[in-house]
Structures are given as C-alpha cells and as structure tokens.
C-alpha cells in the first residue's frame, strides 16, 4: 500500500517500495511494436524471446544464491600487503614470484573488502531508516513517520551534497532493498559470503530478483 500521492517518498511501508513508483506509468509508455525496416519478423521474435529468461535459468542469480548459502571459511589473519607501483624495471634475477603473487592476492582481497564495506553501508542505512520509522510510528501515522525519517536524513547530510527529492527517493529505494534482502536471509553477516560479485551487481538487483533470492534461500534453509 502506498500514500495517496503517486510517486511520493512517503510510502506506507518503509521497507516495501513498489517498483511502479520509480518507473514510468503504463499510460506514458509506447506499447506499439514497430518493426524495423529490413529486419525479418523472425529476428524480432527471437530478440524478444532471448529477453524472457526465467530466474530459475539465470546463471547469475543461481550463482549468487549458492554463494549466499555457503558458509564463509575462517582464515588466519595477517597484515595486509599494500600493492605499490614500482617504476623501476626488473631483471630475471630480481623476480620474486611469491611476493608478486601475494601482493596481487591481497590487492584482490582489498577489492573484495571494498565490495563488502559498500554493501554493509547500504545495509546499515536501510536498517537505520527502519529503526527511525519504528520509533516515529509509535506516536505518528505511517505517512508522518516517513516524512520525519526523510527530515532526519536531511538533517545529517550537508547541504553541499545537494540532496534532491529524486536522489533521496532513489537512495532510500536501494538501501531498503539491500536491507530487506540480507535481513531476511540471515542478516548482516551473510554479506561476507559474497566472493565473486562486485558491489554494483548486488546493488542493481531488481525488486523481483530480491524477492526470488529471499524465497529460494528461505526454502532451502527450511527443508
């Protein structure tokens, strides 16, 4: 359920934003199917068919579900090796393959850490929204609570960031999506299981993708 104003920031449920609020309404979409000149009809149907891939057959979603349901192996801690550029040329006698290997490995680990940290931030942001909403909801209506949450966010973000209504809406949509995903499948620690996906892939999951992942993982963990 959403507020009376289409596209409003103040949805009745802060953790479930309808995708319809952030896309064009059907009335503004061109539903006509115009055939390109010189392009066979069979090719057009082929393109359309290629886009209709079920989530069950999506290698990306299936691989992500596998990672999220695979416990992280504990490894011994060690000091991070910082990969530094060396402009000097090396000769065969100065090559240290072991050192180069560990520097590259640690550089990759650092990139993975950045992915985790970025998703952690989205999770915490989304959780913060829910915590403040629940706080205000004790004394205010749902719409008023959402309005107060928006005000709270604006209070803490400096004017230099130029937080527009559109940017705030998009930010809330993304962080709520990430929080809802990981909060439903095991909370924040599950983020550490991500190994082969970058942050962009996770953050750009659609609402339908998130619903599917939650459903499949809950089904797997309760059987």
mmCIF file of N, CA and C in Angstrom, residues 38-141:
data_model
loop_
_atom_site.group_PDB
_atom_site.id
_atom_site.type_symbol
_atom_site.label_atom_id
_atom_site.label_comp_id
_atom_site.label_asym_id
_atom_site.label_seq_id
_atom_site.Cartn_x
_atom_site.Cartn_y
_atom_site.Cartn_z
ATOM 1 N N UNK A 38 13.626 -3.617 -42.972
ATOM 2 C CA UNK A 38 14.633 -4.560 -43.420
ATOM 3 C C UNK A 38 14.977 -5.632 -42.413
ATOM 4 N N UNK A 39 14.322 -5.655 -41.225
ATOM 5 C CA UNK A 39 14.628 -6.663 -40.209
ATOM 6 C C UNK A 39 13.536 -7.722 -40.217
ATOM 7 N N UNK A 40 13.902 -8.996 -40.434
ATOM 8 C CA UNK A 40 12.909 -10.074 -40.502
ATOM 9 C C UNK A 40 12.087 -10.160 -39.221
ATOM 10 N N UNK A 41 10.816 -10.522 -39.399
ATOM 11 C CA UNK A 41 9.935 -10.671 -38.241
ATOM 12 C C UNK A 41 10.448 -11.747 -37.290
ATOM 13 N N UNK A 42 10.998 -12.817 -37.853
ATOM 14 C CA UNK A 42 11.509 -13.911 -37.022
ATOM 15 C C UNK A 42 12.628 -13.444 -36.114
ATOM 16 N N UNK A 43 13.443 -12.467 -36.590
ATOM 17 C CA UNK A 43 14.535 -11.951 -35.782
ATOM 18 C C UNK A 43 14.017 -11.136 -34.614
ATOM 19 N N UNK A 44 12.916 -10.392 -34.880
ATOM 20 C CA UNK A 44 12.310 -9.611 -33.804
ATOM 21 C C UNK A 44 11.783 -10.508 -32.713
ATOM 22 N N UNK A 45 11.094 -11.574 -33.100
ATOM 23 C CA UNK A 45 10.577 -12.518 -32.111
ATOM 24 C C UNK A 45 11.712 -13.205 -31.368
ATOM 25 N N UNK A 46 12.817 -13.451 -32.084
ATOM 26 C CA UNK A 46 13.969 -14.095 -31.453
ATOM 27 C C UNK A 46 14.555 -13.202 -30.378
ATOM 28 N N UNK A 47 14.654 -11.884 -30.664
ATOM 29 C CA UNK A 47 15.179 -10.947 -29.676
ATOM 30 C C UNK A 47 14.290 -10.904 -28.451
ATOM 31 N N UNK A 48 12.972 -10.890 -28.683
ATOM 32 C CA UNK A 48 12.028 -10.840 -27.575
ATOM 33 C C UNK A 48 12.125 -12.088 -26.722
ATOM 34 N N UNK A 49 12.292 -13.232 -27.395
ATOM 35 C CA UNK A 49 12.369 -14.496 -26.667
ATOM 36 C C UNK A 49 13.632 -14.564 -25.821
ATOM 37 N N UNK A 50 14.742 -13.981 -26.350
ATOM 38 C CA UNK A 50 16.004 -14.021 -25.612
ATOM 39 C C UNK A 50 15.946 -13.236 -24.321
ATOM 40 N N UNK A 51 15.079 -12.230 -24.262
ATOM 41 C CA UNK A 51 14.980 -11.408 -23.069
ATOM 42 C C UNK A 51 14.178 -12.084 -21.969
ATOM 43 N N UNK A 52 13.370 -13.071 -22.333
ATOM 44 C CA UNK A 52 12.498 -13.724 -21.370
ATOM 45 C C UNK A 52 13.171 -14.951 -20.774
ATOM 46 N N UNK A 53 14.165 -14.712 -19.951
ATOM 47 C CA UNK A 53 14.884 -15.779 -19.276
ATOM 48 C C UNK A 53 14.344 -15.910 -17.857
ATOM 49 N N UNK A 54 13.908 -17.102 -17.497
ATOM 50 C CA UNK A 54 13.354 -17.309 -16.164
ATOM 51 C C UNK A 54 14.453 -17.194 -15.125
ATOM 52 N N UNK A 55 14.057 -16.843 -13.923
ATOM 53 C CA UNK A 55 15.033 -16.701 -12.846
ATOM 54 C C UNK A 55 15.650 -18.045 -12.494
ATOM 55 N N UNK A 56 14.915 -19.120 -12.688
ATOM 56 C CA UNK A 56 15.452 -20.454 -12.434
ATOM 57 C C UNK A 56 16.607 -20.772 -13.374
ATOM 58 N N UNK A 57 16.580 -20.172 -14.574
ATOM 59 C CA UNK A 57 17.618 -20.439 -15.564
ATOM 60 C C UNK A 57 18.686 -19.354 -15.600
ATOM 61 N N UNK A 58 18.612 -18.408 -14.688
ATOM 62 C CA UNK A 58 19.593 -17.325 -14.665
ATOM 63 C C UNK A 58 20.870 -17.778 -13.955
ATOM 64 N N UNK A 59 21.998 -17.911 -14.687
ATOM 65 C CA UNK A 59 23.254 -18.343 -14.046
ATOM 66 C C UNK A 59 23.709 -17.376 -12.957
ATOM 67 N N UNK A 60 23.479 -16.081 -13.179
ATOM 68 C CA UNK A 60 23.907 -15.081 -12.198
ATOM 69 C C UNK A 60 23.166 -15.239 -10.884
ATOM 70 N N UNK A 61 21.848 -15.343 -10.948
ATOM 71 C CA UNK A 61 21.064 -15.476 -9.721
ATOM 72 C C UNK A 61 21.356 -16.792 -9.018
ATOM 73 N N UNK A 62 21.505 -17.874 -9.782
ATOM 74 C CA UNK A 62 21.762 -19.172 -9.168
ATOM 75 C C UNK A 62 23.137 -19.196 -8.492
ATOM 76 N N UNK A 63 24.124 -18.541 -9.128
ATOM 77 C CA UNK A 63 25.461 -18.488 -8.527
ATOM 78 C C UNK A 63 25.455 -17.618 -7.273
ATOM 79 N N UNK A 64 24.706 -16.527 -7.307
ATOM 80 C CA UNK A 64 24.623 -15.659 -6.137
ATOM 81 C C UNK A 64 23.956 -16.389 -4.978
ATOM 82 N N UNK A 65 22.890 -17.109 -5.258
ATOM 83 C CA UNK A 65 22.203 -17.871 -4.211
ATOM 84 C C UNK A 65 23.154 -18.904 -3.605
ATOM 85 N N UNK A 66 23.948 -19.544 -4.452
ATOM 86 C CA UNK A 66 24.910 -20.538 -3.951
ATOM 87 C C UNK A 66 25.920 -19.893 -3.017
ATOM 88 N N UNK A 67 26.428 -18.703 -3.385
ATOM 89 C CA UNK A 67 27.407 -18.029 -2.535
ATOM 90 C C UNK A 67 26.784 -17.609 -1.207
ATOM 91 N N UNK A 68 25.577 -17.096 -1.265
ATOM 92 C CA UNK A 68 24.929 -16.606 -0.052
ATOM 93 C C UNK A 68 24.555 -17.722 0.908
ATOM 94 N N UNK A 69 24.484 -18.933 0.406
ATOM 95 C CA UNK A 69 24.134 -20.072 1.270
ATOM 96 C C UNK A 69 25.357 -20.932 1.622
ATOM 97 N N UNK A 70 26.539 -20.474 1.212
ATOM 98 C CA UNK A 70 27.770 -21.203 1.525
ATOM 99 C C UNK A 70 28.499 -20.502 2.666
ATOM 100 N N UNK A 71 28.635 -21.165 3.819
ATOM 101 C CA UNK A 71 29.323 -20.536 4.969
ATOM 102 C C UNK A 71 30.744 -20.112 4.613
ATOM 103 N N UNK A 72 31.156 -18.977 5.160
ATOM 104 C CA UNK A 72 32.493 -18.457 4.903
ATOM 105 C C UNK A 72 33.523 -19.253 5.683
ATOM 106 N N UNK A 73 34.594 -19.681 5.015
ATOM 107 C CA UNK A 73 35.659 -20.414 5.689
ATOM 108 C C UNK A 73 36.522 -19.441 6.471
ATOM 109 N N UNK A 74 36.862 -19.828 7.677
ATOM 110 C CA UNK A 74 37.704 -18.981 8.513
ATOM 111 C C UNK A 74 39.156 -19.102 8.072
ATOM 112 N N UNK A 75 39.814 -17.972 7.943
ATOM 113 C CA UNK A 75 41.223 -17.959 7.569
ATOM 114 C C UNK A 75 42.010 -17.184 8.615
ATOM 115 N N UNK A 76 43.278 -17.556 8.750
ATOM 116 C CA UNK A 76 44.115 -16.875 9.729
ATOM 117 C C UNK A 76 44.372 -15.443 9.296
ATOM 118 N N UNK A 77 44.342 -14.524 10.258
ATOM 119 C CA UNK A 77 44.543 -13.115 9.944
ATOM 120 C C UNK A 77 46.022 -12.840 9.710
ATOM 121 N N UNK A 78 46.284 -11.894 8.831
ATOM 122 C CA UNK A 78 47.651 -11.486 8.545
ATOM 123 C C UNK A 78 47.658 -10.021 8.171
ATOM 124 N N UNK A 79 48.794 -9.397 8.268
ATOM 125 C CA UNK A 79 48.889 -7.993 7.912
ATOM 126 C C UNK A 79 48.658 -7.808 6.419
ATOM 127 N N UNK A 80 47.899 -6.797 6.069
ATOM 128 C CA UNK A 80 47.612 -6.535 4.668
ATOM 129 C C UNK A 80 48.852 -6.043 3.958
ATOM 130 N N UNK A 81 49.127 -6.616 2.791
ATOM 131 C CA UNK A 81 50.244 -6.177 1.975
ATOM 132 C C UNK A 81 49.711 -5.166 0.979
ATOM 133 N N UNK A 82 50.230 -3.970 0.997
ATOM 134 C CA UNK A 82 49.759 -2.920 0.105
ATOM 135 C C UNK A 82 50.494 -3.014 -1.220
ATOM 136 N N UNK A 83 49.733 -3.086 -2.296
ATOM 137 C CA UNK A 83 50.344 -3.170 -3.611
ATOM 138 C C UNK A 83 50.794 -1.774 -4.034
ATOM 139 N N UNK A 84 52.083 -1.607 -4.179
ATOM 140 C CA UNK A 84 52.628 -0.307 -4.546
ATOM 141 C C UNK A 84 53.288 -0.395 -5.909
ATOM 142 N N UNK A 85 53.132 0.675 -6.673
ATOM 143 C CA UNK A 85 53.718 0.712 -8.010
ATOM 144 C C UNK A 85 55.217 0.956 -7.909
ATOM 145 N N UNK A 86 55.969 0.233 -8.729
ATOM 146 C CA UNK A 86 57.421 0.397 -8.765
ATOM 147 C C UNK A 86 57.789 0.667 -10.215
ATOM 148 N N UNK A 87 58.259 1.891 -10.498
ATOM 149 C CA UNK A 87 58.533 2.270 -11.877
ATOM 150 C C UNK A 87 59.834 1.670 -12.397
ATOM 151 N N UNK A 88 60.676 1.165 -11.510
ATOM 152 C CA UNK A 88 61.940 0.594 -11.961
ATOM 153 C C UNK A 88 61.713 -0.751 -12.625
ATOM 154 N N UNK A 89 62.500 -1.024 -13.663
ATOM 155 C CA UNK A 89 62.410 -2.290 -14.380
ATOM 156 C C UNK A 89 63.132 -3.390 -13.584
ATOM 157 N N UNK A 90 62.664 -4.600 -13.710
ATOM 158 C CA UNK A 90 63.298 -5.717 -13.017
ATOM 159 C C UNK A 90 63.965 -6.638 -14.026
ATOM 160 N N UNK A 91 64.932 -7.390 -13.570
ATOM 161 C CA UNK A 91 65.535 -8.403 -14.420
ATOM 162 C C UNK A 91 65.200 -9.774 -13.848
ATOM 163 N N UNK A 92 65.583 -10.799 -14.546
ATOM 164 C CA UNK A 92 65.163 -12.139 -14.162
ATOM 165 C C UNK A 92 65.647 -12.528 -12.763
ATOM 166 N N UNK A 93 66.793 -12.004 -12.354
ATOM 167 C CA UNK A 93 67.353 -12.359 -11.058
ATOM 168 C C UNK A 93 66.617 -11.693 -9.888
ATOM 169 N N UNK A 94 65.929 -10.621 -10.179
ATOM 170 C CA UNK A 94 65.223 -9.909 -9.108
ATOM 171 C C UNK A 94 63.746 -10.260 -9.029
ATOM 172 N N UNK A 95 63.288 -11.138 -9.896
ATOM 173 C CA UNK A 95 61.872 -11.530 -9.872
ATOM 174 C C UNK A 95 61.596 -12.383 -8.641
ATOM 175 N N UNK A 96 60.592 -11.992 -7.882
ATOM 176 C CA UNK A 96 60.162 -12.765 -6.718
ATOM 177 C C UNK A 96 58.699 -13.126 -6.931
ATOM 178 N N UNK A 97 58.484 -14.286 -7.550
ATOM 179 C CA UNK A 97 57.119 -14.676 -7.904
ATOM 180 C C UNK A 97 56.219 -14.791 -6.671
ATOM 181 N N UNK A 98 56.779 -15.276 -5.572
ATOM 182 C CA UNK A 98 55.982 -15.454 -4.362
ATOM 183 C C UNK A 98 55.475 -14.106 -3.850
ATOM 184 N N UNK A 99 56.378 -13.127 -3.788
ATOM 185 C CA UNK A 99 55.980 -11.809 -3.312
ATOM 186 C C UNK A 99 54.950 -11.178 -4.248
ATOM 187 N N UNK A 100 55.168 -11.325 -5.557
ATOM 188 C CA UNK A 100 54.222 -10.773 -6.525
ATOM 189 C C UNK A 100 52.858 -11.443 -6.399
ATOM 190 N N UNK A 101 52.878 -12.749 -6.184
ATOM 191 C CA UNK A 101 51.631 -13.494 -6.044
ATOM 192 C C UNK A 101 50.823 -12.989 -4.855
ATOM 193 N N UNK A 102 51.498 -12.823 -3.704
ATOM 194 C CA UNK A 102 50.785 -12.383 -2.510
ATOM 195 C C UNK A 102 50.329 -10.930 -2.608
ATOM 196 N N UNK A 103 51.090 -10.099 -3.284
ATOM 197 C CA UNK A 103 50.656 -8.723 -3.479
ATOM 198 C C UNK A 103 49.390 -8.659 -4.343
ATOM 199 N N UNK A 104 49.374 -9.452 -5.401
ATOM 200 C CA UNK A 104 48.197 -9.481 -6.278
ATOM 201 C C UNK A 104 46.989 -10.034 -5.522
ATOM 202 N N UNK A 105 47.230 -11.120 -4.759
ATOM 203 C CA UNK A 105 46.137 -11.727 -3.996
ATOM 204 C C UNK A 105 45.549 -10.747 -2.993
ATOM 205 N N UNK A 106 46.413 -10.040 -2.287
ATOM 206 C CA UNK A 106 45.934 -9.081 -1.300
ATOM 207 C C UNK A 106 45.238 -7.894 -1.947
ATOM 208 N N UNK A 107 45.687 -7.506 -3.124
ATOM 209 C CA UNK A 107 45.018 -6.432 -3.842
ATOM 210 C C UNK A 107 43.597 -6.854 -4.205
ATOM 211 N N UNK A 108 43.456 -8.103 -4.643
ATOM 212 C CA UNK A 108 42.121 -8.623 -4.957
ATOM 213 C C UNK A 108 41.271 -8.709 -3.704
ATOM 214 N N UNK A 109 41.883 -9.131 -2.591
ATOM 215 C CA UNK A 109 41.150 -9.205 -1.322
ATOM 216 C C UNK A 109 40.670 -7.825 -0.894
ATOM 217 N N UNK A 110 41.496 -6.819 -1.126
ATOM 218 C CA UNK A 110 41.100 -5.466 -0.768
ATOM 219 C C UNK A 110 39.916 -4.995 -1.593
ATOM 220 N N UNK A 111 39.911 -5.363 -2.884
ATOM 221 C CA UNK A 111 38.761 -5.018 -3.724
ATOM 222 C C UNK A 111 37.508 -5.697 -3.209
ATOM 223 N N UNK A 112 37.643 -6.939 -2.767
ATOM 224 C CA UNK A 112 36.502 -7.659 -2.213
ATOM 225 C C UNK A 112 36.036 -6.993 -0.932
ATOM 226 N N UNK A 113 36.984 -6.516 -0.129
ATOM 227 C CA UNK A 113 36.633 -5.844 1.111
ATOM 228 C C UNK A 113 35.841 -4.572 0.822
ATOM 229 N N UNK A 114 36.248 -3.857 -0.245
ATOM 230 C CA UNK A 114 35.518 -2.657 -0.635
ATOM 231 C C UNK A 114 34.082 -3.014 -0.992
ATOM 232 N N UNK A 115 33.904 -4.124 -1.698
ATOM 233 C CA UNK A 115 32.556 -4.580 -2.041
ATOM 234 C C UNK A 115 31.748 -4.829 -0.786
ATOM 235 N N UNK A 116 32.316 -5.552 0.158
ATOM 236 C CA UNK A 116 31.616 -5.849 1.398
ATOM 237 C C UNK A 116 31.286 -4.572 2.164
ATOM 238 N N UNK A 117 32.261 -3.676 2.289
ATOM 239 C CA UNK A 117 32.042 -2.440 3.039
ATOM 240 C C UNK A 117 30.926 -1.606 2.422
ATOM 241 N N UNK A 118 30.892 -1.550 1.094
ATOM 242 C CA UNK A 118 29.865 -0.770 0.415
ATOM 243 C C UNK A 118 28.478 -1.346 0.680
ATOM 244 N N UNK A 119 28.372 -2.663 0.646
ATOM 245 C CA UNK A 119 27.082 -3.295 0.905
ATOM 246 C C UNK A 119 26.711 -3.183 2.384
ATOM 247 N N UNK A 120 27.724 -3.286 3.267
ATOM 248 C CA UNK A 120 27.468 -3.065 4.696
ATOM 249 C C UNK A 120 26.860 -1.686 4.924
ATOM 250 N N UNK A 121 27.401 -0.679 4.244
ATOM 251 C CA UNK A 121 26.888 0.678 4.406
ATOM 252 C C UNK A 121 25.437 0.787 3.951
ATOM 253 N N UNK A 122 25.118 0.143 2.838
ATOM 254 C CA UNK A 122 23.732 0.153 2.361
ATOM 255 C C UNK A 122 22.817 -0.557 3.354
ATOM 256 N N UNK A 123 23.293 -1.669 3.885
ATOM 257 C CA UNK A 123 22.501 -2.416 4.865
ATOM 258 C C UNK A 123 22.229 -1.560 6.095
ATOM 259 N N UNK A 124 23.275 -0.924 6.618
ATOM 260 C CA UNK A 124 23.122 -0.104 7.821
ATOM 261 C C UNK A 124 22.221 1.098 7.567
ATOM 262 N N UNK A 125 22.330 1.685 6.384
ATOM 263 C CA UNK A 125 21.480 2.815 6.027
ATOM 264 C C UNK A 125 20.022 2.369 6.026
ATOM 265 N N UNK A 126 19.764 1.226 5.386
ATOM 266 C CA UNK A 126 18.401 0.707 5.340
ATOM 267 C C UNK A 126 17.867 0.348 6.709
ATOM 268 N N UNK A 127 18.721 -0.238 7.524
ATOM 269 C CA UNK A 127 18.303 -0.574 8.879
ATOM 270 C C UNK A 127 18.019 0.686 9.681
ATOM 271 N N UNK A 128 18.841 1.723 9.480
ATOM 272 C CA UNK A 128 18.617 2.984 10.172
ATOM 273 C C UNK A 128 17.268 3.585 9.831
ATOM 274 N N UNK A 129 16.893 3.494 8.566
ATOM 275 C CA UNK A 129 15.581 4.000 8.147
ATOM 276 C C UNK A 129 14.475 3.267 8.883
ATOM 277 N N UNK A 130 14.604 1.936 8.950
ATOM 278 C CA UNK A 130 13.560 1.158 9.614
ATOM 279 C C UNK A 130 13.504 1.461 11.112
ATOM 280 N N UNK A 131 14.662 1.602 11.746
ATOM 281 C CA UNK A 131 14.686 1.888 13.180
ATOM 282 C C UNK A 131 14.032 3.230 13.493
ATOM 283 N N UNK A 132 14.343 4.250 12.679
ATOM 284 C CA UNK A 132 13.736 5.554 12.909
ATOM 285 C C UNK A 132 12.247 5.542 12.586
ATOM 286 N N UNK A 133 11.879 4.807 11.542
ATOM 287 C CA UNK A 133 10.456 4.704 11.213
ATOM 288 C C UNK A 133 9.683 4.058 12.358
ATOM 289 N N UNK A 134 10.214 2.963 12.891
ATOM 290 C CA UNK A 134 9.548 2.282 14.005
ATOM 291 C C UNK A 134 9.440 3.200 15.220
ATOM 292 N N UNK A 135 10.460 4.024 15.416
ATOM 293 C CA UNK A 135 10.450 4.973 16.534
ATOM 294 C C UNK A 135 9.325 5.991 16.372
ATOM 295 N N UNK A 136 9.240 6.601 15.197
ATOM 296 C CA UNK A 136 8.215 7.614 14.966
ATOM 297 C C UNK A 136 6.812 7.003 14.870
ATOM 298 N N UNK A 137 6.754 5.754 14.418
ATOM 299 C CA UNK A 137 5.443 5.116 14.211
ATOM 300 C C UNK A 137 4.689 4.921 15.518
ATOM 301 N N UNK A 138 5.398 4.940 16.631
ATOM 302 C CA UNK A 138 4.737 4.772 17.931
ATOM 303 C C UNK A 138 3.815 5.933 18.254
ATOM 304 N N UNK A 139 4.103 7.103 17.675
ATOM 305 C CA UNK A 139 3.307 8.292 18.003
ATOM 306 C C UNK A 139 2.734 8.991 16.769
ATOM 307 N N UNK A 140 3.128 8.524 15.565
ATOM 308 C CA UNK A 140 2.673 9.198 14.348
ATOM 309 C C UNK A 140 2.057 8.196 13.370
ATOM 310 N N UNK A 141 1.357 8.731 12.389
ATOM 311 C CA UNK A 141 0.820 7.892 11.323
ATOM 312 C C UNK A 141 1.971 7.415 10.437
#
